[in-house]
Coordinates of C-alpha atoms and ligand atoms in Angstrom, one line a residue:
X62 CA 14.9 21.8 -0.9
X63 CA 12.4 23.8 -3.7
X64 CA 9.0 22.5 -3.1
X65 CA 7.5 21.7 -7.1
X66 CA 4.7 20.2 -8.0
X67 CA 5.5 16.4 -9.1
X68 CA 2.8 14.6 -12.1
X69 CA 3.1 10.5 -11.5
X70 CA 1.1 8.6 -14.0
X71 CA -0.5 5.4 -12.4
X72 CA 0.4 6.9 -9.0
X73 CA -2.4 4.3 -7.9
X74 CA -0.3 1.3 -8.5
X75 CA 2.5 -0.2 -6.7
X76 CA 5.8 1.5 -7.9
X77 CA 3.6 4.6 -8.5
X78 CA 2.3 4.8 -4.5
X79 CA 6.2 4.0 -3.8
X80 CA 7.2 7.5 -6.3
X81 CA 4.2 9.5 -4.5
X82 CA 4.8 8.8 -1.1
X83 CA 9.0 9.3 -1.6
X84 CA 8.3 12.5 -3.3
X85 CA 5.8 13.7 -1.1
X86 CA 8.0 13.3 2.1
X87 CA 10.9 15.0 0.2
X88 CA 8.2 18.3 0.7
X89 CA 7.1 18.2 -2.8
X90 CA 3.3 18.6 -3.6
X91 CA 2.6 15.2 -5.2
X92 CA -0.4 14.2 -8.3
X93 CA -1.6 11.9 -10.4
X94 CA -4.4 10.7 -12.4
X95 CA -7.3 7.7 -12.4
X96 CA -9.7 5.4 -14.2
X97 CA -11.5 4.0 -12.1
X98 CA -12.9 6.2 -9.5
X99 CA -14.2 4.0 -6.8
X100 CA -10.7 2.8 -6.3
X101 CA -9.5 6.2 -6.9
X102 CA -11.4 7.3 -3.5
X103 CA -10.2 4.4 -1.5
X104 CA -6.7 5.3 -2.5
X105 CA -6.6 8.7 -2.0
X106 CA -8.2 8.0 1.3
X107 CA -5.3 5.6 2.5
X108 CA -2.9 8.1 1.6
X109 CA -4.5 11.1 3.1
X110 CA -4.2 8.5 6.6
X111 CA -1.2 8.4 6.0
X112 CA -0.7 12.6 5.8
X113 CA -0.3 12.7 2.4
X114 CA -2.9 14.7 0.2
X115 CA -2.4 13.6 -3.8
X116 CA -4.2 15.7 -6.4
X117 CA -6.2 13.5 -8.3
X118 CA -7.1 13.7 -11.8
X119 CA -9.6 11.4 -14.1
X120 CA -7.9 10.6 -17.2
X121 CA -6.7 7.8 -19.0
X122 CA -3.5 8.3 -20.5
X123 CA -3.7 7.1 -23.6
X124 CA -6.0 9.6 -24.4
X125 CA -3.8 12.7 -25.7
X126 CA -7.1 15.3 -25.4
X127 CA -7.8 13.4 -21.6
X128 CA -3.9 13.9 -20.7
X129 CA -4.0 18.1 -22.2
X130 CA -7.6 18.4 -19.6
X131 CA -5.4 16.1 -16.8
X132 CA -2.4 18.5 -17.1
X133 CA -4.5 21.9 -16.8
X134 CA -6.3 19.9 -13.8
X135 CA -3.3 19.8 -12.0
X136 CA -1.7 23.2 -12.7
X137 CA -4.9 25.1 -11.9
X138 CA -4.6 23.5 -8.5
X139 CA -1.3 22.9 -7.4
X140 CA 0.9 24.5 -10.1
X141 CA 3.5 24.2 -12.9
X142 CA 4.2 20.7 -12.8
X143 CA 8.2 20.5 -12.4
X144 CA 8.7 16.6 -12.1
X145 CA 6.8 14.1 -14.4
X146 CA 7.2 11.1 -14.1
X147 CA 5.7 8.7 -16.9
X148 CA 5.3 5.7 -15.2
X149 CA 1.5 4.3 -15.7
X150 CA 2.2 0.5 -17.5
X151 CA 0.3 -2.4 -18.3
X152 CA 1.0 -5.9 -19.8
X153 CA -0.9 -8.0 -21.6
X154 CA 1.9 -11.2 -21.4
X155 CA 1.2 -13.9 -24.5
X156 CA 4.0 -15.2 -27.0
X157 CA 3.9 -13.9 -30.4
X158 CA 2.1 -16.4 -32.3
X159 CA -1.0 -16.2 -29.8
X160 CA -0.4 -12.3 -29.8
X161 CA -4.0 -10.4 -31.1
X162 CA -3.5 -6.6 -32.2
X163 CA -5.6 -5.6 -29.0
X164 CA -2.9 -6.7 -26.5
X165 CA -0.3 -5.6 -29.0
X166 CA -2.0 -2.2 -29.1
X167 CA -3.3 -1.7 -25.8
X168 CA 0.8 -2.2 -24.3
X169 CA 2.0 0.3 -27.1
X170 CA -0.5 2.6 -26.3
X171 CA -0.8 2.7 -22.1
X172 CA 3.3 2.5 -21.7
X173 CA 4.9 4.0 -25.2
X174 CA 2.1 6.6 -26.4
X175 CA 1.1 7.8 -23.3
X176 CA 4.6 9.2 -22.5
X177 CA 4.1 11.7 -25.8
X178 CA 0.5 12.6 -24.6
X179 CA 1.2 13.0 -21.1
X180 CA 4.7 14.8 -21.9
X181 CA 3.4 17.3 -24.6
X182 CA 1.2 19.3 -22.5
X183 CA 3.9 19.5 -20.1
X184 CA 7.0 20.4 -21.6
X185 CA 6.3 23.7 -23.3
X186 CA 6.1 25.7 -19.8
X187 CA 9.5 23.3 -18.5
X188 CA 11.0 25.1 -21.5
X189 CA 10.0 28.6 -20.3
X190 CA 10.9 27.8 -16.8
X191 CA 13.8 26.7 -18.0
X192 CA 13.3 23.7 -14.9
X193 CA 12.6 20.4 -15.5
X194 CA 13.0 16.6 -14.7
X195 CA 11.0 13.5 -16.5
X196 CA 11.7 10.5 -15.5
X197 CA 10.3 7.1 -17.6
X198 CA 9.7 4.0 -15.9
X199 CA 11.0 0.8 -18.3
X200 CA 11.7 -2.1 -17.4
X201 CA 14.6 -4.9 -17.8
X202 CA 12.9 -6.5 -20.4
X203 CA 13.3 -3.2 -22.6
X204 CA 16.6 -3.9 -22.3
X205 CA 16.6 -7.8 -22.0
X206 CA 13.6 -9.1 -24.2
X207 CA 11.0 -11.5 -22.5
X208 CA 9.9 -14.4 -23.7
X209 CA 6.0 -13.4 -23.7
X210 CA 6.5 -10.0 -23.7
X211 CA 7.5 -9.3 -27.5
X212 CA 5.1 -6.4 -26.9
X213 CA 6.0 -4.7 -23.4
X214 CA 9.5 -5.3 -24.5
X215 CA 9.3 -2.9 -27.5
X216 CA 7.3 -0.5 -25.3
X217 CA 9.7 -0.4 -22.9
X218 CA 12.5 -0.2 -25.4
X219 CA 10.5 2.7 -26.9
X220 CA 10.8 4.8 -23.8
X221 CA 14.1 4.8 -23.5
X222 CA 14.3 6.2 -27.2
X223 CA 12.0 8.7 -25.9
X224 CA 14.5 9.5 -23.2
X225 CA 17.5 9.9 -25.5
X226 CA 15.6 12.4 -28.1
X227 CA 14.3 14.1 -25.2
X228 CA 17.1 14.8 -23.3
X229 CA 18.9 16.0 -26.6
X230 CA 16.2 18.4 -27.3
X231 CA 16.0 20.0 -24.2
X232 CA 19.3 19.9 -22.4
X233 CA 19.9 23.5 -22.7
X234 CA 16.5 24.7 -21.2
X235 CA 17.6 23.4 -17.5
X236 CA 15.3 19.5 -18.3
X237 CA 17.0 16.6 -17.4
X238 CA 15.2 13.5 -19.0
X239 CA 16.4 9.7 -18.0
X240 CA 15.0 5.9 -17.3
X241 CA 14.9 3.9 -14.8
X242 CA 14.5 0.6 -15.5
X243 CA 13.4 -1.9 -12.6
X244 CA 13.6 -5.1 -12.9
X245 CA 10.9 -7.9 -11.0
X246 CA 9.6 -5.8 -8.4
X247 CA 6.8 -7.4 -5.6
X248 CA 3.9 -5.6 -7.0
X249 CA 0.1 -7.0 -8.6
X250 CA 1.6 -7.0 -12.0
X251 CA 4.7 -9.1 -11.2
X252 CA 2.8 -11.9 -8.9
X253 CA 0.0 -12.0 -11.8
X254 CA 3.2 -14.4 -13.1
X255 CA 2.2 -17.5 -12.9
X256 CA 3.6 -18.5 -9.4
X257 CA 5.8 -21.4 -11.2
X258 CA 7.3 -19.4 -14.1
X259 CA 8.0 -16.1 -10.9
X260 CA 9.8 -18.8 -8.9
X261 CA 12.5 -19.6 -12.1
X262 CA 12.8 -16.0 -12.6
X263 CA 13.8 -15.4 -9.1
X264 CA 16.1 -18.0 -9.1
X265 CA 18.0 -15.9 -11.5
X266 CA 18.1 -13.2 -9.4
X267 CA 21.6 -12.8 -7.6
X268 CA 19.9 -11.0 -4.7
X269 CA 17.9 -14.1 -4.6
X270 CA 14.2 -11.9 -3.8
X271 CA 11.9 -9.8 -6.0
X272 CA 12.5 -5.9 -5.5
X273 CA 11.0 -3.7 -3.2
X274 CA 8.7 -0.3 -4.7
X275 CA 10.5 1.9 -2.3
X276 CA 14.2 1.2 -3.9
X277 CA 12.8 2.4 -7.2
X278 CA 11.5 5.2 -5.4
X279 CA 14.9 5.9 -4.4
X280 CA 16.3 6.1 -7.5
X281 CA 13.6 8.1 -9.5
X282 CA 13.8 10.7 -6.3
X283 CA 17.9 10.6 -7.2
X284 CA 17.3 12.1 -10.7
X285 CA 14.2 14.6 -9.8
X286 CA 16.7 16.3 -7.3
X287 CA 18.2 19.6 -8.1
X288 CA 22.0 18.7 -7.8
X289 CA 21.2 15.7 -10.2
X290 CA 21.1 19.1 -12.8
X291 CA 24.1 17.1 -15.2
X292 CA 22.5 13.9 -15.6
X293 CA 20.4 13.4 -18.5
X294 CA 20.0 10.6 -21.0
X295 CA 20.7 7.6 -18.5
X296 CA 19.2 4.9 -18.3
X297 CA 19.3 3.0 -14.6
X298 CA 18.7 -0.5 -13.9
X299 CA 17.3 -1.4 -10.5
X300 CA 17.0 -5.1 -11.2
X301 CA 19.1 -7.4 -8.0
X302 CA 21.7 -8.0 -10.6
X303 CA 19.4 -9.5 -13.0
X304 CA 20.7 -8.1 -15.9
X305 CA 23.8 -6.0 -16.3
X306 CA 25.4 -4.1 -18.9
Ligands
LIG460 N1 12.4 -19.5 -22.2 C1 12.2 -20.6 -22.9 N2 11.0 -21.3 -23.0 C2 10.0 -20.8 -22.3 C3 10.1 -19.7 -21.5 C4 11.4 -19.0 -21.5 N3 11.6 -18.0 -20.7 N4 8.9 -19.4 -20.9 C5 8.1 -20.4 -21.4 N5 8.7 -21.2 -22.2 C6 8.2 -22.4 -22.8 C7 7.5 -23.3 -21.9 O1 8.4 -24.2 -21.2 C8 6.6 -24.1 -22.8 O2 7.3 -25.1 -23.5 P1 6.6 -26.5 -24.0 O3 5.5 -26.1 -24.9 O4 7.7 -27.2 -24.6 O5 6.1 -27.1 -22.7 C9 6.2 -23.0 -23.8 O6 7.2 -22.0 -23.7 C10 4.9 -22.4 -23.5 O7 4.6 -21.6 -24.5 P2 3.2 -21.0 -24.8 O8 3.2 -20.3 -26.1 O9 2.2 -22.2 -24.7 O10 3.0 -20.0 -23.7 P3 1.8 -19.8 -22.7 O11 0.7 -19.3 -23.5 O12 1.7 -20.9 -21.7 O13 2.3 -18.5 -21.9 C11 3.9 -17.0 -20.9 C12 3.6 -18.3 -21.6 C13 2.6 -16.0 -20.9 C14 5.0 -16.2 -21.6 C15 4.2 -17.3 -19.4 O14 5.3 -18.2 -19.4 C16 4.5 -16.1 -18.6 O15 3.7 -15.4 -18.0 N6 5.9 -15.8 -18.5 C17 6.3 -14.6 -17.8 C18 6.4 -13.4 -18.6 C19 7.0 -12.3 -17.8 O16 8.1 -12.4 -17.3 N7 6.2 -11.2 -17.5 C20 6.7 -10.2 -16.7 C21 5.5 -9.5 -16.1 S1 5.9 -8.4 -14.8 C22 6.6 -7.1 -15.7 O17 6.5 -7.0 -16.9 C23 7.3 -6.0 -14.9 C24 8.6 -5.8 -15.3 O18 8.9 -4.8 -15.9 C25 9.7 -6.8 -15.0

């Protein structure tokens, strides 16, 4: 397999460590960026036990001038980045009629805008290479809606959009662009749930359990691979059987 240097945004958080260590131990040189620094360090450090060294960025994504400076970060030290995967997400859960414009804003910005500012920089030199694969990480409530969620749901929605346009657009310069969309994975942001409201959700799980990081992993490894050069545009659900169709 061609080594290439892989971009994960949020590479610190659950599915993200999942996507940089399954990448990583397919040969490729792995990166992503960070906030907070102090737990940056930690991270980095637990990986680098484990034999794998991430670059590390600063840089918050929502930030377009940040995500330009992140992007030259990483090429300057480990190369044209091949494989992005936008995949940094937040949620801010409340209904509608409790929703303020900061947690309407804050979950349009970190999961929908971020894909354009993190993409931008990045896509201009996929073109010249004519090599490419993105990957956006939704979600089932893109597809689903979520009570709550009026505003990761439109996010999530969004990317797929993104996806679509994308993949149009670039299709004939060698860039594959698709979604995977997980469903309720065990990770900090799905056992912030409120343990009562997690336990009726899982009960409509056919699998009958929460997914595991590593089997989105999987799948986002599936599209960044070189004989995956005809798909483009999909948009996979990874959800137990949660929600089909
Ligand atoms: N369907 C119908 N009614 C529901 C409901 C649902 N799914 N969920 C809650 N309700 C009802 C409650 O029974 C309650 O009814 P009563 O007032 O009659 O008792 C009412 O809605 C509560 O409404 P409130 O406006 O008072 O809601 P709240 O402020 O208590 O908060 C909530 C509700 C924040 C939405 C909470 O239920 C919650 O956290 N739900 C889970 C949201 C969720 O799935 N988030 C996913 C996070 S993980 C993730 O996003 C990763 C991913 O991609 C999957």
């Amino acid at each position: 397999m061609t080594q290439r240097t892989a971009f994960i945004t949020g590479g610190t958080g659950g599915i993200g460590s999942a996507i940089v260590r399954y990448l990583a131990g397919q040969g490729h040189r792995v990166s992503t960026n960070f906030r907070n620094a102090e737990k940056a360090d930690l991270w980095h450090a637990a990986m680098k036990k484990e034999g794998i060294d991430v670059c590390m960025v600063p840089g918050d994504v929502c930030d377009a001038a940040a995500c330009a400076a992140m992007i030259r970060g990483v090429e300057e030290k480990c190369g044209p980045v091949d494989i992005l995967i936008n995949n940094a997400g937040i949620t801010r859960d409340t209904t509608f009629h409790k929703m303020d414009y900061e947690q309407w804003t804050a979950v349009i910005n970190t999961n929908l805008n971020a894909c354009f500012n993190v993409t931008r920089p990045v896509i201009e030199g996929m073109r010249q290479r004519k090599w490419g694969r993105i990957v956006q990480i939704s979600s089932i409530n893109g597809k689903k809606g979520q009570y709550g969620q009026a505003n990761y749901a439109a996010a999530k929605a969004g990317m797929h959009g993104f996806t679509i346009s994308l993949a149009q657009e670039n299709a004939r310069f060698g860039i594959t662009v698709n979604t995977v969309s997980p469903g309720y994975v065990g990770t900090d942001m799905v056992m912030a749930v409120p343990e009562d409201v997690r336990e009726k959700i899982i009960a409509q799980i056919p699998m009958g359990r929460l997914g595991r990081p590593e089997e989105i992993a999987h799948a986002v490894a599936f599209f960044t691979g070189d004989q995956s050069s005809w798909i483009t545009g999909a948009n996979l659900a990874i959800n137990g059987g949660h929600h089909m169709g």
